[in-house]
mmCIF file of C-alpha atoms in Angstrom:
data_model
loop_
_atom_site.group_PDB
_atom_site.id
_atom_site.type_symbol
_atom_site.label_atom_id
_atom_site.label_comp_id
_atom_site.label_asym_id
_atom_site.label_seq_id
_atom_site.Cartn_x
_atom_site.Cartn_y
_atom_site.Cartn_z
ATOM 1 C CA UNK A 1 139.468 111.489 13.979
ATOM 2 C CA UNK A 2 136.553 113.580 12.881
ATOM 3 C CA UNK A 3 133.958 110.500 14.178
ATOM 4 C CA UNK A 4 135.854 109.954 17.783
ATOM 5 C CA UNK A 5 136.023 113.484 18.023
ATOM 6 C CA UNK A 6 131.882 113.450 17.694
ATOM 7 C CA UNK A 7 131.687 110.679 20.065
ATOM 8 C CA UNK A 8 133.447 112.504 22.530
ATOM 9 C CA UNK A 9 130.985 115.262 22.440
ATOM 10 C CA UNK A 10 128.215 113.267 22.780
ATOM 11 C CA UNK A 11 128.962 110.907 25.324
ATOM 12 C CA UNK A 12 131.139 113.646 27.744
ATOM 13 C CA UNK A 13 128.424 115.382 29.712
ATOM 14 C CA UNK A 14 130.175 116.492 32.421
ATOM 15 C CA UNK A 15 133.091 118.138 30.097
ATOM 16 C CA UNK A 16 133.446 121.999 30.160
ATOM 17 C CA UNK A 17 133.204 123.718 26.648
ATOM 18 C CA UNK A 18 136.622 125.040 27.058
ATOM 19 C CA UNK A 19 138.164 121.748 27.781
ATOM 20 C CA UNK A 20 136.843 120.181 24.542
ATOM 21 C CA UNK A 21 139.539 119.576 21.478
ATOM 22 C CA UNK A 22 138.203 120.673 18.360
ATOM 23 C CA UNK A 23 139.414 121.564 14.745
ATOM 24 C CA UNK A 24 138.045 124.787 14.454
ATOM 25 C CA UNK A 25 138.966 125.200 10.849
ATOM 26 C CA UNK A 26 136.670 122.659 9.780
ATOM 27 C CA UNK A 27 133.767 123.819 11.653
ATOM 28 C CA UNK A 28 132.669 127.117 9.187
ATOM 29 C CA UNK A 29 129.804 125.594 7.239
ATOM 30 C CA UNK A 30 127.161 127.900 4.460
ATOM 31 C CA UNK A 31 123.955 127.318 3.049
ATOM 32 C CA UNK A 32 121.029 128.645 1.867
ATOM 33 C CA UNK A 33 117.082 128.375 1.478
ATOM 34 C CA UNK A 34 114.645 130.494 -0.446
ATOM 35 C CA UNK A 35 114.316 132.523 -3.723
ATOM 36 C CA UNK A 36 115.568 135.564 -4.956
ATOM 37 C CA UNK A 37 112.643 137.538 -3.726
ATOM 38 C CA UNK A 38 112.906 135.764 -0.066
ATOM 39 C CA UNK A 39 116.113 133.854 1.376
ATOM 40 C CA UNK A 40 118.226 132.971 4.298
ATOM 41 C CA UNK A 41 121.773 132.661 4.049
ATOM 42 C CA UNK A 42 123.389 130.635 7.251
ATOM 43 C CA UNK A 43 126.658 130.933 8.179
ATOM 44 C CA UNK A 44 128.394 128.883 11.376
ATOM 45 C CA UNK A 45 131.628 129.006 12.890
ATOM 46 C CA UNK A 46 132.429 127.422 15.890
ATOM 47 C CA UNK A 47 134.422 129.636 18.641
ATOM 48 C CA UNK A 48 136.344 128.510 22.029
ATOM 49 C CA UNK A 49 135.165 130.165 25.546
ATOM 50 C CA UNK A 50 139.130 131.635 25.057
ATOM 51 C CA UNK A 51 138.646 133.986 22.439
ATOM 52 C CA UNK A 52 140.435 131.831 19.875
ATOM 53 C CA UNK A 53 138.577 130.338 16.957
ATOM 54 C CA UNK A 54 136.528 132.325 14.146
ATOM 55 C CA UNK A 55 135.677 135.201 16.116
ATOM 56 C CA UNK A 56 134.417 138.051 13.590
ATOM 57 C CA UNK A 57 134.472 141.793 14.227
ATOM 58 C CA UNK A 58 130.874 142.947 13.030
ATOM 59 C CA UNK A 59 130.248 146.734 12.774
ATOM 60 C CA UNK A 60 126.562 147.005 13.398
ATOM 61 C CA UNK A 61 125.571 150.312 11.053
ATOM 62 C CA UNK A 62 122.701 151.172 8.572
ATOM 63 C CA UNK A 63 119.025 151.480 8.729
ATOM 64 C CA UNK A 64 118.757 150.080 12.519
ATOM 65 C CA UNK A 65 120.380 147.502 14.955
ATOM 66 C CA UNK A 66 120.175 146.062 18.500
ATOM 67 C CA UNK A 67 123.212 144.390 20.110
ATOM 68 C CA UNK A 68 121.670 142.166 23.315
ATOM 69 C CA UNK A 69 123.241 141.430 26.770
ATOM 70 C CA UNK A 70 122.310 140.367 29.785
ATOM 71 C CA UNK A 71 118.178 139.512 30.662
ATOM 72 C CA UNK A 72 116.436 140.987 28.079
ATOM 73 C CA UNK A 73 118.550 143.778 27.555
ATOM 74 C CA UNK A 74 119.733 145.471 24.403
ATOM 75 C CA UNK A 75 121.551 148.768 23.058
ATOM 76 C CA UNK A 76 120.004 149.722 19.890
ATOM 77 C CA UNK A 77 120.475 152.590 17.039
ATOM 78 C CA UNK A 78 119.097 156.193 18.280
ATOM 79 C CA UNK A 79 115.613 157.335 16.819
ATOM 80 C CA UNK A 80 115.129 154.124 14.688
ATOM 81 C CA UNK A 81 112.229 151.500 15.603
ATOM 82 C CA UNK A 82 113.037 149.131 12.213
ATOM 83 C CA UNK A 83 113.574 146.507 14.483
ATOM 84 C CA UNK A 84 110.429 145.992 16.309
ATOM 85 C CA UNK A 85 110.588 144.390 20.428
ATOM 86 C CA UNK A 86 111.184 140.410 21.103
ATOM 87 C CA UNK A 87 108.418 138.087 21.630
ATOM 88 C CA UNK A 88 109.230 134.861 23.739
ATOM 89 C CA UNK A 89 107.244 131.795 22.240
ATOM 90 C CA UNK A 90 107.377 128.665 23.664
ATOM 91 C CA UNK A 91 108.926 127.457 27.029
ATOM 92 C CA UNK A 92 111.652 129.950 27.459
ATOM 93 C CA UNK A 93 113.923 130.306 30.582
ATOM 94 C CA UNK A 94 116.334 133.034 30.421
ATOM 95 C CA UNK A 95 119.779 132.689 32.141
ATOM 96 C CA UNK A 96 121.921 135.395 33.998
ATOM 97 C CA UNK A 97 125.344 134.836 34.548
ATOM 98 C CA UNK A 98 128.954 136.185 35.427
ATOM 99 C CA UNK A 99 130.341 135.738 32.061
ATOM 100 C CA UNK A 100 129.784 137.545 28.345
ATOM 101 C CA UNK A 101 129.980 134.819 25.887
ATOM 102 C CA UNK A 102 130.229 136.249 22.754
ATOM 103 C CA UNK A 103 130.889 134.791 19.072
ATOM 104 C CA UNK A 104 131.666 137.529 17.741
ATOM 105 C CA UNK A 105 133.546 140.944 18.494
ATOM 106 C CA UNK A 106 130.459 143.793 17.693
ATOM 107 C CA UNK A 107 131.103 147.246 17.466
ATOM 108 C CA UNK A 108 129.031 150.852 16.386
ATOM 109 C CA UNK A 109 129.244 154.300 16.296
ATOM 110 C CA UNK A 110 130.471 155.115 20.080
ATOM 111 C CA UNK A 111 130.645 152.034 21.237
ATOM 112 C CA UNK A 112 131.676 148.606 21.169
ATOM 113 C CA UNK A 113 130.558 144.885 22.913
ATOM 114 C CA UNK A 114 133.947 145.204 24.975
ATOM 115 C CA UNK A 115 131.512 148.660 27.132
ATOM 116 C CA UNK A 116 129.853 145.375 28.672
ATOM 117 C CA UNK A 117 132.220 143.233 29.393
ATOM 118 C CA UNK A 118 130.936 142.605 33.042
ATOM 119 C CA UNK A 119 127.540 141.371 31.774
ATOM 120 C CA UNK A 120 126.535 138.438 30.952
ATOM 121 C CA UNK A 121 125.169 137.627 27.589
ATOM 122 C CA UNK A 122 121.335 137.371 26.353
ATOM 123 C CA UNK A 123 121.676 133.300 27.169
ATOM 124 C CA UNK A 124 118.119 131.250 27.203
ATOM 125 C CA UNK A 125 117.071 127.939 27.380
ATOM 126 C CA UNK A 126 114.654 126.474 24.824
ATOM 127 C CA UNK A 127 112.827 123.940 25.432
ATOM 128 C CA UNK A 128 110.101 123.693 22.554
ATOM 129 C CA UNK A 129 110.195 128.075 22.619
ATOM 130 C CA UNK A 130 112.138 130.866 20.381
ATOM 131 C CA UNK A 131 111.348 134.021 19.813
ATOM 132 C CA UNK A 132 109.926 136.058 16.698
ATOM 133 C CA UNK A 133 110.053 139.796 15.929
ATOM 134 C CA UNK A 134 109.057 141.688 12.859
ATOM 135 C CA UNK A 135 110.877 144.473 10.662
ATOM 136 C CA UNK A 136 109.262 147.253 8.608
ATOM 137 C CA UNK A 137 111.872 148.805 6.634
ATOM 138 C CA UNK A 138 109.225 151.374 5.879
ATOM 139 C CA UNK A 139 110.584 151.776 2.471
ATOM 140 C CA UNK A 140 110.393 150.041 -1.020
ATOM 141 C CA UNK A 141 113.488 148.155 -2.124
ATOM 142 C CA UNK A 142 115.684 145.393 -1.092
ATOM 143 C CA UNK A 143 116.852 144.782 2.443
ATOM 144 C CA UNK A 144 118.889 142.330 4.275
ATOM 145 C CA UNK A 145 118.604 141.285 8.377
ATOM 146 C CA UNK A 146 121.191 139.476 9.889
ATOM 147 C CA UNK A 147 120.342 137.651 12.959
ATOM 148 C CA UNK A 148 123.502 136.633 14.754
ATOM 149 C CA UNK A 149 123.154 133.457 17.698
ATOM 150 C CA UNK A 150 124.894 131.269 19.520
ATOM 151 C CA UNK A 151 124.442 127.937 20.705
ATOM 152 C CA UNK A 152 125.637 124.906 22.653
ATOM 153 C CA UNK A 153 124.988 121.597 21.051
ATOM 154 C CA UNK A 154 121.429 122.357 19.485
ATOM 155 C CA UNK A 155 119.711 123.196 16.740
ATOM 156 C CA UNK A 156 117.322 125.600 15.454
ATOM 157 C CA UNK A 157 114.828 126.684 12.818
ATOM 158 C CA UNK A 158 114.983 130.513 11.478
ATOM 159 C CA UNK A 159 111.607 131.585 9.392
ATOM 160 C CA UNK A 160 110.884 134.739 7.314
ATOM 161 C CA UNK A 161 107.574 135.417 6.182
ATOM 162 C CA UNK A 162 106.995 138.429 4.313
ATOM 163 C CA UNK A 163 103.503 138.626 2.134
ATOM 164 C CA UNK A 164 102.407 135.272 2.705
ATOM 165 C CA UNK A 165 105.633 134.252 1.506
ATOM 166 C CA UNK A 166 107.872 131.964 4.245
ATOM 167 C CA UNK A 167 110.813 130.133 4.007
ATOM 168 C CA UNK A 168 112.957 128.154 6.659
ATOM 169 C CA UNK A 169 116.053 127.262 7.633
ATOM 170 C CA UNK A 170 117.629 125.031 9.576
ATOM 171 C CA UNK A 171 120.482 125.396 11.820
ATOM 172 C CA UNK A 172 121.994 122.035 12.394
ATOM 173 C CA UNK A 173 125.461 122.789 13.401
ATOM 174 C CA UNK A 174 125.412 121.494 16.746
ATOM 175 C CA UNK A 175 129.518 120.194 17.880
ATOM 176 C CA UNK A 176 130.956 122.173 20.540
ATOM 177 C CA UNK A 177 130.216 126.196 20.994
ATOM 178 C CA UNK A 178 128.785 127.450 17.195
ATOM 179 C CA UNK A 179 128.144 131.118 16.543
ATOM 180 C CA UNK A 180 125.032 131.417 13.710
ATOM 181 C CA UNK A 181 125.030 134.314 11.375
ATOM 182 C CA UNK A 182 121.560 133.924 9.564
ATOM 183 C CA UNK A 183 121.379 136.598 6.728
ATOM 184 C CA UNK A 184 117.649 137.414 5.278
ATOM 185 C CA UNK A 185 117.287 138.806 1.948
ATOM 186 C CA UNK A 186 114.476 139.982 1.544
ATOM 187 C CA UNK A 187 112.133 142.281 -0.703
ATOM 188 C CA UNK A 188 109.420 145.310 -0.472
ATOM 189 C CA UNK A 189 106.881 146.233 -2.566
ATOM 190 C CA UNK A 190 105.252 148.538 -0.160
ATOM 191 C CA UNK A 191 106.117 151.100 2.743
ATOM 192 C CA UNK A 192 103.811 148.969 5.393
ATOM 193 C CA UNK A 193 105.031 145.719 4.087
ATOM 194 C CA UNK A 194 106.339 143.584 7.083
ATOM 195 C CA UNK A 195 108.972 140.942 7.661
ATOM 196 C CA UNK A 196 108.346 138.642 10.484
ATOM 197 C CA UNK A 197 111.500 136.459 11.843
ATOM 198 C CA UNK A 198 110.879 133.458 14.086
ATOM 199 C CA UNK A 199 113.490 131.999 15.786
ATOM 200 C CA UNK A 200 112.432 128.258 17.272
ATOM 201 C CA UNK A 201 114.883 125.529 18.848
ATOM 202 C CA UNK A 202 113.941 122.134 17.180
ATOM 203 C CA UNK A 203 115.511 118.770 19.020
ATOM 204 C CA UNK A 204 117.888 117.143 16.149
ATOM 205 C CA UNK A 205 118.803 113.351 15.979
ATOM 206 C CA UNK A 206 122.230 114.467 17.138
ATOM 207 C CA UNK A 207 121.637 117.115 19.738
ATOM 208 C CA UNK A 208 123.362 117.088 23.219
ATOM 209 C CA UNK A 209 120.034 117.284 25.229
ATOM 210 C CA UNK A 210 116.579 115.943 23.491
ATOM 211 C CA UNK A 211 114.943 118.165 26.158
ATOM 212 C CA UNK A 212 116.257 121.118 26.102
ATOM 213 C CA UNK A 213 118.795 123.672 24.121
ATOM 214 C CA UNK A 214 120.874 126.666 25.302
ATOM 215 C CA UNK A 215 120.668 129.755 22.900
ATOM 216 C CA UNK A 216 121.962 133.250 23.154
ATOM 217 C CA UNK A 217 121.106 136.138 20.996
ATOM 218 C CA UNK A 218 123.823 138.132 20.377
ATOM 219 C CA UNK A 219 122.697 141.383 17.739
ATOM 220 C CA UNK A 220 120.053 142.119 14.831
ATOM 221 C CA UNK A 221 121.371 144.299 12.052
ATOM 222 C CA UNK A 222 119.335 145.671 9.191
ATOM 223 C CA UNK A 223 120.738 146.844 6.075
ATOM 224 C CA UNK A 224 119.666 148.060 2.658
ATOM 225 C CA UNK A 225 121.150 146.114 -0.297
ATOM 226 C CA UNK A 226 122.648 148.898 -2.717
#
C-alpha cells in the first residue's frame, strides 16, 4: 500500500494536496546530525490543507522569536534583535496568496497565528535559492533555535556554522504536505560568538519537480537550554 500510495504522488500532477490519501500516522520521522557541541535535530510530520493530521501548538517564548506571514513579513518578540533579518540566496520567488497554510498552530504572549488568519503564509519557490540568517545569543552558554518549515514534495538542506564549526542536515521527507521542525543545539564560548543558519532547497532523486520546490517559513524560536 505504502509503494502505490508513493506512486500516486509522483505520477498525479494535476491532484490537489487536499485530495491526496495518506496515512498520516506513519509520516512523523526524527533524526539527527552533529556533536554535542553543534547539532540539528529534524523532526517531520506531515499535515492535511484541513487542519487534520499532526498539527502542533508551539508557544513561541524565551530569548527571541519571529513568527512569518505573508511576503516577507514577520511579528517578532519586543526589544530583542537575537534573531538577526533574512537573506534570500539563490533564485527565490516569493508567493502571495488567499490562504494561511500553516503546520502548526503558533501562539505568544498576546497573540496567536489564528490574529492572521486572512494572510497568506511566508510561501517561496526555490529553485537552486534558500535563505540564511545568523543568531548572537550575546551570552555564554548553551542555546537551542528551532527553525520550523513547510514544504510540498521537496527537499532541503539546513546548515549551522558556529566557529568554523558546520554541520548539515538533510530534509528528505518529501510525500504529500510535511511540516519541518529543525532544532539547533548549539554552544557559546563568547558574548560575540555567532550562529549562522542556511536554509537551501536541494533537488532529491524522489522530488515532485527536479526544477523547482515550494517552501514556506513558518517561525524561528530561540531558547536557552537550562
Amino acid at each position: 500500500m505504502k509503494k502505490s500510495m508513493l506512486a500516486i504522488l509522483l505520477c498525479s500532477s494535476s491532484v490537489a494536496a487536499s485530495e491526496i490519501e495518506v496515512d498520516l500516522n506513519n509520516l512523523s520521522n526524527i533524526s539527527k546530525a552533529g556533536t554535542d557541541n553543534l547539532s540539528i535535530i529534524s523532526e517531520f510530520n506531515g499535515y492535511e490543507l484541513s487542519g487534520a493530521g499532526h498539527r502542533k501548538d508551539i508557544q513561541l517564548a524565551g530569548l527571541d522569536w519571529l513568527f512569518f506571514y505573508g511576503v516577507d513579513t514577520f511579528v517578532e518578540k519586543p526589544n530583542s534583535d537575537k534573531i538577526g533579518a533574512l537573506t534570500d540566496i539563490g533564485s527565490i520567488e516569493h508567493m502571495p496568496g488567499d490562504k494561511p497554510v500553516h503546520a502548526n498552530r503558533y501562539s505568544w504572549d498576546g497573540g496567536s497565528y489564528a490574529d492572521y488568519a486572512d494572510q497568506f503564509n511566508h510561501a517561496m519557490v526555490l529553485n537552486d535559492g534558500g535563505f540564511s540568517f545568523n543568531v548572537k545569543a550575546q551570552g555564554i552558554g548553551r542555546y537551542q533555535l528551532d527553525l520550523y518549515t513547510h514544504n510540498w514534495l521537496s527537499s532541503s538542506d539546513v546548515t549551522a556554522c558556529i566557529n568554523q564549526q558546520c554541520v548539515t542536515i538533510k530534509n528528505d521527507i518529501t510525500t504529500h504536505m510535511t511540516g519541518v521542525q529543525n532544532s539547533i543545539v548549539f554552544n557559546t564560548t563568547s558574548i560575540d560568538d555567532q550562529l549562522i543558519v542556511t536554509y537551501k532547497r536541494v533537488a532529491r532523486q524522489w522530488d515532485y519537480s527536479q526544477s523547482e520546490g515550494y517552501h514556506s517559513l513558518e517561525a524561528i524560536n530561540l531558547s536557552e537550554v537550562k
